[in-house]
mmCIF file of C-alpha atoms in Angstrom:
data_model
loop_
_atom_site.group_PDB
_atom_site.id
_atom_site.type_symbol
_atom_site.label_atom_id
_atom_site.label_comp_id
_atom_site.label_asym_id
_atom_site.label_seq_id
_atom_site.Cartn_x
_atom_site.Cartn_y
_atom_site.Cartn_z
ATOM 1 C CA UNK A 1 -166.594 33.832 -121.814
ATOM 2 C CA UNK A 2 -164.055 35.760 -120.092
ATOM 3 C CA UNK A 3 -162.557 39.096 -119.988
ATOM 4 C CA UNK A 4 -159.059 39.687 -118.851
ATOM 5 C CA UNK A 5 -157.925 43.253 -118.397
ATOM 6 C CA UNK A 6 -154.400 44.469 -117.694
ATOM 7 C CA UNK A 7 -152.303 47.547 -117.730
ATOM 8 C CA UNK A 8 -153.402 49.385 -114.529
ATOM 9 C CA UNK A 9 -150.636 50.871 -112.114
ATOM 10 C CA UNK A 10 -149.399 53.874 -110.283
ATOM 11 C CA UNK A 11 -148.722 57.107 -112.429
ATOM 12 C CA UNK A 12 -148.095 60.624 -111.551
ATOM 13 C CA UNK A 13 -150.525 63.279 -112.553
ATOM 14 C CA UNK A 14 -150.011 64.247 -116.195
ATOM 15 C CA UNK A 15 -149.014 60.687 -116.998
ATOM 16 C CA UNK A 16 -150.304 58.085 -119.244
ATOM 17 C CA UNK A 17 -151.287 54.497 -118.810
ATOM 18 C CA UNK A 18 -152.744 52.077 -121.727
ATOM 19 C CA UNK A 19 -155.195 49.614 -120.537
ATOM 20 C CA UNK A 20 -155.875 46.329 -122.417
ATOM 21 C CA UNK A 21 -158.830 43.752 -122.082
ATOM 22 C CA UNK A 22 -159.056 40.679 -124.084
ATOM 23 C CA UNK A 23 -162.370 38.575 -124.339
ATOM 24 C CA UNK A 24 -161.862 34.699 -124.798
ATOM 25 C CA UNK A 25 -164.064 31.685 -124.877
ATOM 26 C CA UNK A 26 -167.131 30.650 -127.035
ATOM 27 C CA UNK A 27 -167.695 33.975 -128.505
ATOM 28 C CA UNK A 28 -170.112 34.476 -131.552
ATOM 29 C CA UNK A 29 -170.182 37.957 -131.775
ATOM 30 C CA UNK A 30 -169.217 41.192 -130.106
ATOM 31 C CA UNK A 31 -171.624 44.108 -130.106
ATOM 32 C CA UNK A 32 -169.652 46.457 -128.059
ATOM 33 C CA UNK A 33 -166.910 46.823 -125.421
ATOM 34 C CA UNK A 34 -166.234 49.400 -122.853
ATOM 35 C CA UNK A 35 -164.546 50.668 -119.779
ATOM 36 C CA UNK A 36 -166.285 51.494 -116.424
ATOM 37 C CA UNK A 37 -164.504 52.869 -113.240
ATOM 38 C CA UNK A 38 -165.434 52.770 -109.797
ATOM 39 C CA UNK A 39 -163.680 55.027 -107.017
ATOM 40 C CA UNK A 40 -163.775 54.341 -103.501
ATOM 41 C CA UNK A 41 -167.472 55.322 -101.882
ATOM 42 C CA UNK A 42 -168.647 56.187 -105.424
ATOM 43 C CA UNK A 43 -170.957 54.292 -108.024
ATOM 44 C CA UNK A 44 -169.461 52.633 -110.928
ATOM 45 C CA UNK A 45 -169.402 54.929 -113.946
ATOM 46 C CA UNK A 46 -168.997 54.707 -117.757
ATOM 47 C CA UNK A 47 -165.446 56.041 -119.019
ATOM 48 C CA UNK A 48 -165.564 54.906 -122.598
ATOM 49 C CA UNK A 49 -167.534 52.491 -125.092
ATOM 50 C CA UNK A 50 -166.962 51.258 -128.389
ATOM 51 C CA UNK A 51 -169.638 49.738 -130.699
ATOM 52 C CA UNK A 52 -169.160 48.340 -133.989
ATOM 53 C CA UNK A 53 -165.545 48.947 -133.964
ATOM 54 C CA UNK A 54 -165.717 52.610 -134.521
ATOM 55 C CA UNK A 55 -168.667 54.151 -132.748
ATOM 56 C CA UNK A 56 -167.379 55.658 -129.552
ATOM 57 C CA UNK A 57 -168.663 57.547 -126.841
ATOM 58 C CA UNK A 58 -166.967 59.057 -123.509
ATOM 59 C CA UNK A 59 -167.785 60.434 -120.203
ATOM 60 C CA UNK A 60 -167.524 64.195 -120.329
ATOM 61 C CA UNK A 61 -164.770 63.974 -117.755
ATOM 62 C CA UNK A 62 -162.277 61.970 -119.838
ATOM 63 C CA UNK A 63 -162.997 63.404 -123.150
ATOM 64 C CA UNK A 64 -159.998 64.714 -124.892
ATOM 65 C CA UNK A 65 -157.756 62.850 -122.631
ATOM 66 C CA UNK A 66 -158.803 59.102 -123.170
ATOM 67 C CA UNK A 67 -159.058 57.210 -126.170
ATOM 68 C CA UNK A 68 -160.784 53.901 -126.633
ATOM 69 C CA UNK A 69 -160.259 51.549 -129.700
ATOM 70 C CA UNK A 70 -160.626 48.090 -130.438
ATOM 71 C CA UNK A 71 -159.077 45.129 -132.365
ATOM 72 C CA UNK A 72 -161.889 42.889 -133.561
ATOM 73 C CA UNK A 73 -159.407 40.243 -134.757
ATOM 74 C CA UNK A 74 -158.140 39.825 -131.341
ATOM 75 C CA UNK A 75 -161.491 40.517 -129.391
ATOM 76 C CA UNK A 76 -159.711 43.094 -127.424
ATOM 77 C CA UNK A 77 -160.252 46.659 -126.304
ATOM 78 C CA UNK A 78 -157.767 49.305 -125.335
ATOM 79 C CA UNK A 79 -158.034 52.423 -123.375
ATOM 80 C CA UNK A 80 -155.361 55.058 -123.871
ATOM 81 C CA UNK A 81 -155.560 57.431 -120.853
ATOM 82 C CA UNK A 82 -153.386 60.408 -121.058
ATOM 83 C CA UNK A 83 -153.110 63.890 -119.028
ATOM 84 C CA UNK A 84 -154.046 61.455 -116.026
ATOM 85 C CA UNK A 85 -155.439 63.461 -113.034
ATOM 86 C CA UNK A 86 -155.686 62.230 -109.369
ATOM 87 C CA UNK A 87 -159.385 62.104 -109.751
ATOM 88 C CA UNK A 88 -159.060 59.458 -112.497
ATOM 89 C CA UNK A 89 -157.882 57.240 -109.554
ATOM 90 C CA UNK A 90 -160.331 54.067 -109.497
ATOM 91 C CA UNK A 91 -160.796 50.474 -110.137
ATOM 92 C CA UNK A 92 -161.257 50.196 -113.983
ATOM 93 C CA UNK A 93 -163.557 47.391 -115.244
ATOM 94 C CA UNK A 94 -163.791 46.057 -118.783
ATOM 95 C CA UNK A 95 -167.320 45.227 -120.274
ATOM 96 C CA UNK A 96 -168.523 43.497 -123.280
ATOM 97 C CA UNK A 97 -171.886 42.608 -124.781
ATOM 98 C CA UNK A 98 -171.263 39.473 -126.431
ATOM 99 C CA UNK A 99 -173.134 36.702 -128.187
ATOM 100 C CA UNK A 100 -172.578 33.278 -126.835
ATOM 101 C CA UNK A 101 -172.956 29.632 -127.766
ATOM 102 C CA UNK A 102 -176.774 29.693 -127.142
ATOM 103 C CA UNK A 103 -177.027 32.711 -129.553
ATOM 104 C CA UNK A 104 -178.281 34.919 -126.666
ATOM 105 C CA UNK A 105 -176.711 38.221 -126.070
ATOM 106 C CA UNK A 106 -174.921 38.530 -122.435
ATOM 107 C CA UNK A 107 -173.224 41.255 -120.402
ATOM 108 C CA UNK A 108 -169.628 40.110 -119.217
ATOM 109 C CA UNK A 109 -167.491 41.812 -116.767
ATOM 110 C CA UNK A 110 -163.858 41.606 -116.200
ATOM 111 C CA UNK A 111 -162.265 41.443 -112.822
ATOM 112 C CA UNK A 112 -161.152 45.091 -112.773
ATOM 113 C CA UNK A 113 -157.542 46.733 -112.621
ATOM 114 C CA UNK A 114 -156.557 49.405 -110.187
ATOM 115 C CA UNK A 115 -155.482 52.845 -111.710
ATOM 116 C CA UNK A 116 -153.910 55.295 -109.252
ATOM 117 C CA UNK A 117 -152.681 58.663 -110.156
ATOM 118 C CA UNK A 118 -150.523 60.538 -107.475
ATOM 119 C CA UNK A 119 -150.389 64.448 -107.454
#
């Protein structure tokens, strides 16, 4: 199973970006998908997660500005990031908890996409 993330880039403060992450491979089910981020010198932190296609949770720092959604038919999760701030600058990683061919549930990570917000 692989996760392919896209949509990062450089944006001015107050701007918007939309991140996408598609899961591919032998997937027998997806329990949840989410986005995490890691800024230089800091630990990786949860940004947003969606479970069951409609149950969402967000980090307090992004509530009201970011929206996570998913397309279950495409095994894809999106993160609409609005009103971006310089402190949102980080590498954003996609994550999914999926059932694989052996019918085990495994945690899968994408390669990360850089988001840079200039002031």
